[in-house]
């Protein structure tokens, strides 16, 4: 009796959760050249060979079958020689397990989709275009026990509905991952043709490059403090690391907030660490390691809330600490209503000279914080509460970087008289920004 030929399949570890049947939602977002769609398609084809599945492949608009992932799935089946699949014009079916793939658009087929029974998996491709109304139809339709929703997309706007629902919220049994072309690049699978396209887009426009290849949204608000182009240029820039070493520390306060350390030498960011759910003494232990126990390094700490405990403990351990209270008066109160506003605009004033590490979270946080004018004509950064109301998580990376580079602050506390320190920390303002 003959045997089926052995097929070798290279499946990248970044996409292994596609085989996790315990998950309800699986979300992959990011730029072109990351292999998102092919890996989802391949995973579903492989899963469909092991047991019977009913798989809905959908998107917001699908006028014809050519608008769907039908061709992608067919190409994968043919590439690997999976002869157990039968491909017809409108459907793909496994002749052994009975798995079937069917294809429908959401916007013009809402009633038909809503009445569809027994869906095991729904794959939403180009999910950045899906509307809130379509999500409200789709999600309760995929209600079979153990059913899954899989989303793949490149963000279009700052707050695309699917991005807000899954990437900005901590949902149970949900896996979210951002993937860009570097996923294939590390595996040696990034095609030369795509690299040429990527380099051409990068040379033409950093905004275009950020959207197409880094998965960043297209538009920025007119009131954004920092332009995405300037941030990307800083992330691409290489400058000397000559100069004093300084560290910014943003201490987590609650929930999914992160404790972030940022280090610079001169105008170059040279190190970063991120932690969650650490006690005060644990933060201090990690911070000592971060500065390599060098007590001459200037450490600037967000001193509000639990950060005050870190300030006190690091001072006890003999380190040069500069406590910063973001609600305190700015060094130039005629221009800025509080220190945090001054610190953000200080970073904006030097962004064209500094070198910061490429980091997707940092890029998003720096490019989405906005400002507004107060009644005295001063520019103030929006409050963290207002920022979160717009759907974003706490900007911990940005705050740590801002402290790291901020140079208009008072001297470290151990270099001042007590009454000077009181003048720094007592001038709190109402957090209208």
Tab-separated table of C-alpha atoms in Angstrom:
chain	number	residue	atom	x	y	z
A	1	UNK	CA	0.000	0.000	0.000
A	2	UNK	CA	1.430	3.381	-0.983
A	3	UNK	CA	2.098	6.178	1.459
A	4	UNK	CA	1.598	9.903	1.107
A	5	UNK	CA	4.832	11.792	0.373
A	6	UNK	CA	6.376	13.648	3.312
A	7	UNK	CA	5.909	17.409	3.194
A	8	UNK	CA	8.227	19.705	5.143
A	9	UNK	CA	6.492	22.825	6.408
A	10	UNK	CA	8.343	25.754	7.956
A	11	UNK	CA	5.945	27.435	10.365
A	12	UNK	CA	7.302	30.439	12.263
A	13	UNK	CA	7.036	30.381	16.047
A	14	UNK	CA	5.467	33.856	16.076
A	15	UNK	CA	2.282	32.243	14.732
A	16	UNK	CA	2.162	29.067	16.847
A	17	UNK	CA	-0.874	30.283	18.819
A	18	UNK	CA	-2.953	29.669	15.689
A	19	UNK	CA	-3.053	26.037	16.821
A	20	UNK	CA	-4.209	26.874	20.351
A	21	UNK	CA	-7.822	25.709	20.459
A	22	UNK	CA	-8.354	27.141	23.954
A	23	UNK	CA	-8.272	30.712	22.639
A	24	UNK	CA	-11.468	32.519	21.688
A	25	UNK	CA	-9.804	35.420	19.827
A	26	UNK	CA	-6.519	35.458	17.895
A	27	UNK	CA	-5.323	38.806	16.535
A	28	UNK	CA	-2.324	39.491	14.305
A	29	UNK	CA	-1.776	43.073	13.163
A	30	UNK	CA	1.148	44.843	11.543
A	31	UNK	CA	2.679	45.847	8.256
A	32	UNK	CA	3.261	44.259	4.872
A	33	UNK	CA	5.697	41.394	4.467
A	34	UNK	CA	5.074	39.792	7.866
A	35	UNK	CA	3.463	36.573	6.607
A	36	UNK	CA	0.233	37.099	8.577
A	37	UNK	CA	-2.254	35.936	5.970
A	38	UNK	CA	-0.215	32.999	4.689
A	39	UNK	CA	0.393	31.642	8.183
A	40	UNK	CA	-3.273	31.935	9.134
A	41	UNK	CA	-4.281	30.252	5.883
A	42	UNK	CA	-1.737	27.469	6.329
A	43	UNK	CA	-2.720	26.888	9.958
A	44	UNK	CA	-6.405	26.605	9.056
A	45	UNK	CA	-5.679	24.203	6.191
A	46	UNK	CA	-3.589	22.009	8.510
A	47	UNK	CA	-6.216	22.088	11.258
A	48	UNK	CA	-8.870	21.220	8.708
A	49	UNK	CA	-6.984	18.019	7.833
A	50	UNK	CA	-7.239	16.687	11.394
A	51	UNK	CA	-10.966	17.108	12.046
A	52	UNK	CA	-14.129	18.498	10.529
A	53	UNK	CA	-14.321	22.279	10.774
A	54	UNK	CA	-16.677	24.854	9.328
A	55	UNK	CA	-14.547	27.910	8.543
A	56	UNK	CA	-15.993	31.263	7.518
A	57	UNK	CA	-13.522	33.478	5.654
A	58	UNK	CA	-14.863	37.003	5.705
A	59	UNK	CA	-14.080	40.684	5.384
A	60	UNK	CA	-16.095	43.877	5.446
A	61	UNK	CA	-16.605	44.072	1.674
A	62	UNK	CA	-16.568	41.127	-0.702
A	63	UNK	CA	-18.263	41.743	-4.018
A	64	UNK	CA	-16.863	38.647	-5.719
A	65	UNK	CA	-14.931	35.541	-4.683
A	66	UNK	CA	-11.835	37.256	-6.092
A	67	UNK	CA	-12.037	39.705	-3.176
A	68	UNK	CA	-11.654	36.857	-0.673
A	69	UNK	CA	-8.754	34.660	0.520
A	70	UNK	CA	-9.977	31.840	-1.733
A	71	UNK	CA	-6.960	32.172	-4.053
A	72	UNK	CA	-4.515	32.374	-1.153
A	73	UNK	CA	-5.880	29.146	0.344
A	74	UNK	CA	-5.895	27.457	-3.067
A	75	UNK	CA	-2.274	28.468	-3.665
A	76	UNK	CA	-1.223	27.035	-0.290
A	77	UNK	CA	-3.028	23.753	-0.983
A	78	UNK	CA	-1.342	23.460	-4.369
A	79	UNK	CA	2.074	24.498	-3.021
A	80	UNK	CA	2.122	21.676	-0.478
A	81	UNK	CA	0.283	19.137	-2.609
A	82	UNK	CA	-2.617	18.567	-0.219
A	83	UNK	CA	-4.655	16.304	-2.494
A	84	UNK	CA	-7.299	15.733	0.198
A	85	UNK	CA	-8.719	19.197	-0.535
A	86	UNK	CA	-11.216	19.788	-3.295
A	87	UNK	CA	-11.262	23.326	-4.677
A	88	UNK	CA	-14.386	24.633	-6.396
A	89	UNK	CA	-15.220	28.107	-7.608
A	90	UNK	CA	-16.920	29.188	-4.374
A	91	UNK	CA	-15.822	26.680	-1.756
A	92	UNK	CA	-12.890	24.612	-0.527
A	93	UNK	CA	-13.600	21.228	1.075
A	94	UNK	CA	-11.509	18.458	2.606
A	95	UNK	CA	-12.701	15.158	1.159
A	96	UNK	CA	-11.551	13.113	4.158
A	97	UNK	CA	-12.495	15.172	7.245
A	98	UNK	CA	-15.343	17.142	5.714
A	99	UNK	CA	-13.822	20.520	6.627
A	100	UNK	CA	-15.278	23.311	4.517
A	101	UNK	CA	-14.140	26.868	3.853
A	102	UNK	CA	-16.810	29.316	2.704
A	103	UNK	CA	-16.526	32.998	1.830
A	104	UNK	CA	-18.869	35.918	2.576
A	105	UNK	CA	-18.613	39.688	2.943
A	106	UNK	CA	-20.100	41.198	6.077
A	107	UNK	CA	-21.570	44.541	5.049
A	108	UNK	CA	-23.915	43.328	2.322
A	109	UNK	CA	-24.571	39.856	3.743
A	110	UNK	CA	-25.305	40.669	7.384
A	111	UNK	CA	-28.599	38.770	7.471
A	112	UNK	CA	-27.120	35.738	5.725
A	113	UNK	CA	-24.088	35.683	8.034
A	114	UNK	CA	-26.278	36.124	11.106
A	115	UNK	CA	-28.325	33.050	10.177
A	116	UNK	CA	-25.266	30.875	9.516
A	117	UNK	CA	-25.059	27.989	11.969
A	118	UNK	CA	-22.224	25.871	13.244
A	119	UNK	CA	-19.226	28.112	12.522
A	120	UNK	CA	-16.093	26.720	14.179
A	121	UNK	CA	-13.682	29.435	13.033
A	122	UNK	CA	-14.219	32.858	11.483
A	123	UNK	CA	-11.193	34.438	9.854
A	124	UNK	CA	-11.579	38.191	9.280
A	125	UNK	CA	-8.996	39.390	6.773
A	126	UNK	CA	-8.338	43.144	6.261
A	127	UNK	CA	-10.000	43.615	9.642
A	128	UNK	CA	-9.005	47.295	9.857
A	129	UNK	CA	-11.983	47.980	7.578
A	130	UNK	CA	-14.564	46.120	9.639
A	131	UNK	CA	-17.191	48.373	11.214
A	132	UNK	CA	-18.524	48.251	14.749
A	133	UNK	CA	-21.912	47.281	13.300
A	134	UNK	CA	-20.372	44.310	11.470
A	135	UNK	CA	-18.564	43.184	14.618
A	136	UNK	CA	-21.884	43.217	16.459
A	137	UNK	CA	-23.289	40.873	13.800
A	138	UNK	CA	-20.285	38.577	13.531
A	139	UNK	CA	-19.286	37.962	17.135
A	140	UNK	CA	-22.584	36.542	18.439
A	141	UNK	CA	-22.946	34.521	15.211
A	142	UNK	CA	-19.742	32.605	16.010
A	143	UNK	CA	-21.243	31.083	19.144
A	144	UNK	CA	-20.565	27.356	18.876
A	145	UNK	CA	-18.758	25.993	21.964
A	146	UNK	CA	-15.011	26.168	21.347
A	147	UNK	CA	-15.422	28.457	18.323
A	148	UNK	CA	-12.776	31.031	17.423
A	149	UNK	CA	-12.426	34.421	15.763
A	150	UNK	CA	-9.163	35.204	13.965
A	151	UNK	CA	-8.342	38.733	12.802
A	152	UNK	CA	-5.530	39.883	10.516
A	153	UNK	CA	-5.016	43.520	9.586
A	154	UNK	CA	-2.818	46.567	9.129
A	155	UNK	CA	-4.215	49.519	11.080
A	156	UNK	CA	-5.805	52.312	9.101
A	157	UNK	CA	-6.776	54.836	11.797
A	158	UNK	CA	-5.747	55.430	15.381
A	159	UNK	CA	-8.845	53.737	16.739
A	160	UNK	CA	-10.097	51.177	14.229
A	161	UNK	CA	-12.985	49.281	15.912
A	162	UNK	CA	-11.271	45.889	15.861
A	163	UNK	CA	-8.050	47.436	17.245
A	164	UNK	CA	-9.914	49.102	20.100
A	165	UNK	CA	-11.903	45.975	20.943
A	166	UNK	CA	-9.013	43.526	21.071
A	167	UNK	CA	-5.699	45.377	21.222
A	168	UNK	CA	-6.695	48.077	23.713
A	169	UNK	CA	-8.606	45.845	26.101
A	170	UNK	CA	-7.538	42.927	28.258
A	171	UNK	CA	-9.980	40.266	27.052
A	172	UNK	CA	-9.987	36.705	28.381
A	173	UNK	CA	-8.769	33.921	26.102
A	174	UNK	CA	-7.411	36.444	23.628
A	175	UNK	CA	-3.999	36.449	21.980
A	176	UNK	CA	-2.764	39.670	20.319
A	177	UNK	CA	0.526	40.092	18.496
A	178	UNK	CA	1.982	42.787	16.289
A	179	UNK	CA	4.117	41.394	13.464
A	180	UNK	CA	6.118	43.288	10.847
A	181	UNK	CA	8.529	42.357	8.074
A	182	UNK	CA	11.294	41.661	10.585
A	183	UNK	CA	9.507	38.382	11.428
A	184	UNK	CA	10.303	37.030	7.966
A	185	UNK	CA	13.635	38.852	7.900
A	186	UNK	CA	14.889	37.009	10.996
A	187	UNK	CA	13.898	33.706	9.415
A	188	UNK	CA	15.664	34.569	6.153
A	189	UNK	CA	12.336	34.521	4.313
A	190	UNK	CA	11.863	38.200	3.454
A	191	UNK	CA	11.867	38.374	-0.371
A	192	UNK	CA	14.343	40.651	-2.114
A	193	UNK	CA	11.493	42.093	-4.189
A	194	UNK	CA	9.632	43.187	-1.051
A	195	UNK	CA	12.824	44.656	0.374
A	196	UNK	CA	13.183	46.816	-2.717
A	197	UNK	CA	9.609	48.036	-2.289
A	198	UNK	CA	10.151	48.694	1.392
A	199	UNK	CA	13.339	50.691	0.812
A	200	UNK	CA	11.645	52.708	-1.943
A	201	UNK	CA	8.689	53.573	0.318
A	202	UNK	CA	11.083	54.493	3.118
A	203	UNK	CA	13.041	56.818	0.857
A	204	UNK	CA	9.882	58.417	-0.502
A	205	UNK	CA	8.073	59.027	2.772
A	206	UNK	CA	8.636	57.893	6.344
A	207	UNK	CA	4.915	58.245	6.995
A	208	UNK	CA	4.194	55.876	4.111
A	209	UNK	CA	6.861	53.473	5.377
A	210	UNK	CA	5.421	53.586	8.898
A	211	UNK	CA	1.938	52.731	7.700
A	212	UNK	CA	2.699	50.138	5.040
A	213	UNK	CA	5.637	48.334	6.652
A	214	UNK	CA	5.410	49.073	10.392
A	215	UNK	CA	1.640	48.782	10.748
A	216	UNK	CA	1.131	52.310	12.042
A	217	UNK	CA	-2.130	54.201	11.361
A	218	UNK	CA	-2.206	56.691	8.493
A	219	UNK	CA	-3.346	59.952	10.021
A	220	UNK	CA	-2.034	61.955	12.937
A	221	UNK	CA	-4.026	64.619	14.709
A	222	UNK	CA	-3.097	68.244	14.043
A	223	UNK	CA	-2.658	68.591	17.802
A	224	UNK	CA	-0.152	65.747	18.165
A	225	UNK	CA	2.907	66.988	20.046
A	226	UNK	CA	5.419	65.001	17.998
A	227	UNK	CA	5.189	64.097	14.318
A	228	UNK	CA	5.543	60.439	13.443
A	229	UNK	CA	8.114	61.346	10.796
A	230	UNK	CA	10.349	63.099	13.340
A	231	UNK	CA	10.066	60.135	15.728
A	232	UNK	CA	10.971	57.639	13.013
A	233	UNK	CA	13.928	59.767	11.966
A	234	UNK	CA	15.127	59.739	15.585
A	235	UNK	CA	14.733	55.941	15.614
A	236	UNK	CA	16.772	55.687	12.397
A	237	UNK	CA	19.423	58.217	13.449
A	238	UNK	CA	22.836	57.234	14.782
A	239	UNK	CA	24.647	59.682	17.051
A	240	UNK	CA	27.615	59.480	19.360
A	241	UNK	CA	27.033	58.139	22.852
A	242	UNK	CA	29.463	60.637	24.346
A	243	UNK	CA	28.075	62.451	27.352
A	244	UNK	CA	26.629	61.937	30.790
A	245	UNK	CA	24.554	58.863	31.579
A	246	UNK	CA	21.019	59.625	32.757
A	247	UNK	CA	18.036	57.376	33.480
A	248	UNK	CA	14.286	57.980	33.391
A	249	UNK	CA	11.997	55.798	35.508
A	250	UNK	CA	8.218	55.545	35.147
A	251	UNK	CA	6.819	53.421	37.966
A	252	UNK	CA	3.700	51.286	37.436
A	253	UNK	CA	0.696	52.276	39.495
A	254	UNK	CA	-1.984	49.690	38.796
A	255	UNK	CA	-3.311	46.861	36.612
A	256	UNK	CA	-1.506	46.483	33.318
A	257	UNK	CA	0.650	49.595	33.740
A	258	UNK	CA	4.342	48.946	33.268
A	259	UNK	CA	7.441	50.052	35.119
A	260	UNK	CA	9.858	51.295	32.454
A	261	UNK	CA	13.524	52.271	32.693
A	262	UNK	CA	15.206	54.294	29.905
A	263	UNK	CA	18.932	55.126	29.805
A	264	UNK	CA	20.801	57.565	27.609
A	265	UNK	CA	24.437	58.510	27.122
A	266	UNK	CA	24.573	62.019	25.757
A	267	UNK	CA	21.858	62.209	23.101
A	268	UNK	CA	21.679	58.462	22.471
A	269	UNK	CA	19.241	56.046	24.120
A	270	UNK	CA	21.370	53.070	25.124
A	271	UNK	CA	19.113	50.887	27.241
A	272	UNK	CA	15.544	50.075	28.213
A	273	UNK	CA	13.821	47.608	30.534
A	274	UNK	CA	10.131	46.959	31.139
A	275	UNK	CA	8.532	45.176	34.100
A	276	UNK	CA	5.076	44.531	35.501
A	277	UNK	CA	3.738	43.806	38.976
A	278	UNK	CA	6.922	44.579	40.932
A	279	UNK	CA	6.953	45.702	44.564
A	280	UNK	CA	8.880	48.872	45.472
A	281	UNK	CA	11.966	47.030	46.706
A	282	UNK	CA	11.951	44.836	43.593
A	283	UNK	CA	11.847	47.931	41.360
A	284	UNK	CA	14.844	49.310	43.230
A	285	UNK	CA	16.739	46.027	42.941
A	286	UNK	CA	16.152	45.974	39.171
A	287	UNK	CA	17.106	49.648	38.910
A	288	UNK	CA	20.420	49.039	40.664
A	289	UNK	CA	21.216	46.315	38.138
A	290	UNK	CA	20.141	48.609	35.294
A	291	UNK	CA	22.682	51.293	36.295
A	292	UNK	CA	25.264	48.626	37.150
A	293	UNK	CA	25.381	49.873	40.777
A	294	UNK	CA	26.930	53.132	39.582
A	295	UNK	CA	25.882	55.759	42.142
A	296	UNK	CA	27.066	58.634	39.958
A	297	UNK	CA	24.342	58.030	37.358
A	298	UNK	CA	21.535	60.592	37.563
A	299	UNK	CA	18.206	58.774	38.032
A	300	UNK	CA	15.060	60.810	37.318
A	301	UNK	CA	11.943	59.195	38.805
A	302	UNK	CA	8.269	60.019	38.360
A	303	UNK	CA	7.773	60.835	42.019
A	304	UNK	CA	3.972	60.911	42.084
A	305	UNK	CA	2.032	58.005	43.611
A	306	UNK	CA	4.005	54.815	44.185
A	307	UNK	CA	7.020	56.379	42.495
A	308	UNK	CA	7.653	58.283	45.715
A	309	UNK	CA	8.507	55.014	47.462
A	310	UNK	CA	11.089	54.215	44.798
A	311	UNK	CA	12.592	57.691	45.182
A	312	UNK	CA	12.900	57.295	48.954
A	313	UNK	CA	14.397	53.802	48.754
A	314	UNK	CA	16.953	54.690	46.064
A	315	UNK	CA	18.025	57.718	48.115
A	316	UNK	CA	18.504	55.459	51.151
A	317	UNK	CA	20.725	53.267	49.006
A	318	UNK	CA	22.877	56.269	48.160
A	319	UNK	CA	21.964	56.955	44.540
A	320	UNK	CA	21.754	60.352	42.823
A	321	UNK	CA	17.992	60.731	42.492
A	322	UNK	CA	16.009	63.530	40.873
A	323	UNK	CA	12.311	63.282	41.765
A	324	UNK	CA	10.018	64.713	39.094
A	325	UNK	CA	6.406	65.550	39.799
A	326	UNK	CA	4.631	65.928	36.472
A	327	UNK	CA	1.898	68.042	38.041
A	328	UNK	CA	4.370	70.542	39.509
A	329	UNK	CA	5.010	73.991	38.081
A	330	UNK	CA	7.025	74.219	34.886
A	331	UNK	CA	10.419	75.924	34.877
A	332	UNK	CA	8.813	78.394	32.431
A	333	UNK	CA	5.252	78.846	33.776
A	334	UNK	CA	4.502	81.523	31.195
A	335	UNK	CA	4.680	78.920	28.409
A	336	UNK	CA	3.538	75.711	30.094
A	337	UNK	CA	0.931	75.009	32.799
A	338	UNK	CA	2.870	72.145	34.386
A	339	UNK	CA	6.101	70.205	34.262
A	340	UNK	CA	4.798	67.330	32.144
A	341	UNK	CA	3.774	69.734	29.379
A	342	UNK	CA	7.177	71.394	29.439
A	343	UNK	CA	8.908	67.995	29.373
A	344	UNK	CA	6.929	66.823	26.335
A	345	UNK	CA	7.621	70.005	24.384
A	346	UNK	CA	11.265	69.892	25.458
A	347	UNK	CA	11.514	66.464	23.816
A	348	UNK	CA	9.820	67.896	20.721
A	349	UNK	CA	12.467	70.635	20.610
A	350	UNK	CA	15.373	68.125	20.567
A	351	UNK	CA	13.761	65.256	18.615
A	352	UNK	CA	15.763	66.191	15.496
A	353	UNK	CA	19.072	65.659	17.329
A	354	UNK	CA	18.562	62.510	19.407
A	355	UNK	CA	18.928	58.782	18.747
A	356	UNK	CA	16.232	56.522	20.230
A	357	UNK	CA	15.656	52.805	19.849
A	358	UNK	CA	13.134	51.404	17.373
A	359	UNK	CA	10.134	50.350	19.441
A	360	UNK	CA	6.548	49.972	18.227
A	361	UNK	CA	4.977	50.818	21.592
A	362	UNK	CA	7.162	53.901	21.959
A	363	UNK	CA	6.344	55.053	18.435
A	364	UNK	CA	2.625	54.763	19.121
A	365	UNK	CA	2.804	56.501	22.517
A	366	UNK	CA	4.951	59.397	21.317
A	367	UNK	CA	2.916	60.012	18.165
A	368	UNK	CA	-0.570	59.898	19.731
A	369	UNK	CA	-0.253	62.231	22.737
A	370	UNK	CA	-2.006	65.536	22.039
A	371	UNK	CA	-1.949	69.076	23.417
A	372	UNK	CA	-4.433	71.878	23.896
A	373	UNK	CA	-4.279	75.549	24.774
A	374	UNK	CA	-5.338	76.703	28.231
A	375	UNK	CA	-7.097	79.992	29.098
A	376	UNK	CA	-3.703	81.719	29.469
A	377	UNK	CA	-2.533	80.712	26.015
A	378	UNK	CA	-0.145	78.033	27.293
A	379	UNK	CA	0.328	74.664	25.571
A	380	UNK	CA	-0.511	71.760	27.839
A	381	UNK	CA	-0.346	68.028	27.216
A	382	UNK	CA	-3.646	66.161	27.589
A	383	UNK	CA	-4.052	64.332	30.879
A	384	UNK	CA	-3.301	60.645	31.123
A	385	UNK	CA	-6.953	60.082	31.982
A	386	UNK	CA	-8.086	61.809	28.769
A	387	UNK	CA	-5.484	59.883	26.790
A	388	UNK	CA	-6.855	56.603	28.124
A	389	UNK	CA	-10.426	57.686	27.388
A	390	UNK	CA	-9.418	57.896	23.731
A	391	UNK	CA	-8.635	54.175	23.903
A	392	UNK	CA	-4.899	54.119	24.579
A	393	UNK	CA	-3.066	52.403	27.421
A	394	UNK	CA	-0.844	54.261	29.865
A	395	UNK	CA	2.106	55.861	27.956
A	396	UNK	CA	4.753	54.380	30.235
A	397	UNK	CA	7.478	54.087	27.590
A	398	UNK	CA	7.005	57.685	26.491
A	399	UNK	CA	6.996	59.039	30.046
A	400	UNK	CA	10.234	57.210	30.888
A	401	UNK	CA	11.899	58.530	27.725
A	402	UNK	CA	10.735	62.064	28.389
A	403	UNK	CA	12.211	62.008	31.888
A	404	UNK	CA	15.407	60.484	30.572
A	405	UNK	CA	15.987	63.408	28.169
A	406	UNK	CA	14.431	66.258	30.150
A	407	UNK	CA	17.081	68.822	31.129
A	408	UNK	CA	15.089	71.742	32.536
A	409	UNK	CA	14.468	69.988	35.830
A	410	UNK	CA	15.860	71.051	39.229
A	411	UNK	CA	19.060	69.489	40.540
A	412	UNK	CA	19.010	66.131	42.357
A	413	UNK	CA	17.433	66.312	45.767
A	414	UNK	CA	20.627	65.561	47.684
A	415	UNK	CA	22.216	68.674	46.107
A	416	UNK	CA	19.493	71.006	47.376
A	417	UNK	CA	18.381	72.527	50.597
A	418	UNK	CA	15.167	71.114	52.067
A	419	UNK	CA	13.232	74.312	51.391
A	420	UNK	CA	14.254	74.146	47.719
A	421	UNK	CA	12.840	70.620	47.510
A	422	UNK	CA	9.596	71.795	49.082
A	423	UNK	CA	9.261	74.459	46.399
A	424	UNK	CA	9.599	71.795	43.701
A	425	UNK	CA	7.016	69.378	45.021
A	426	UNK	CA	4.420	71.635	46.572
A	427	UNK	CA	3.288	73.550	43.477
A	428	UNK	CA	0.824	70.959	42.204
A	429	UNK	CA	-1.734	72.007	39.634
A	430	UNK	CA	-5.156	70.683	38.928
A	431	UNK	CA	-4.698	67.999	36.250
A	432	UNK	CA	-6.577	69.797	33.499
A	433	UNK	CA	-3.943	68.619	31.038
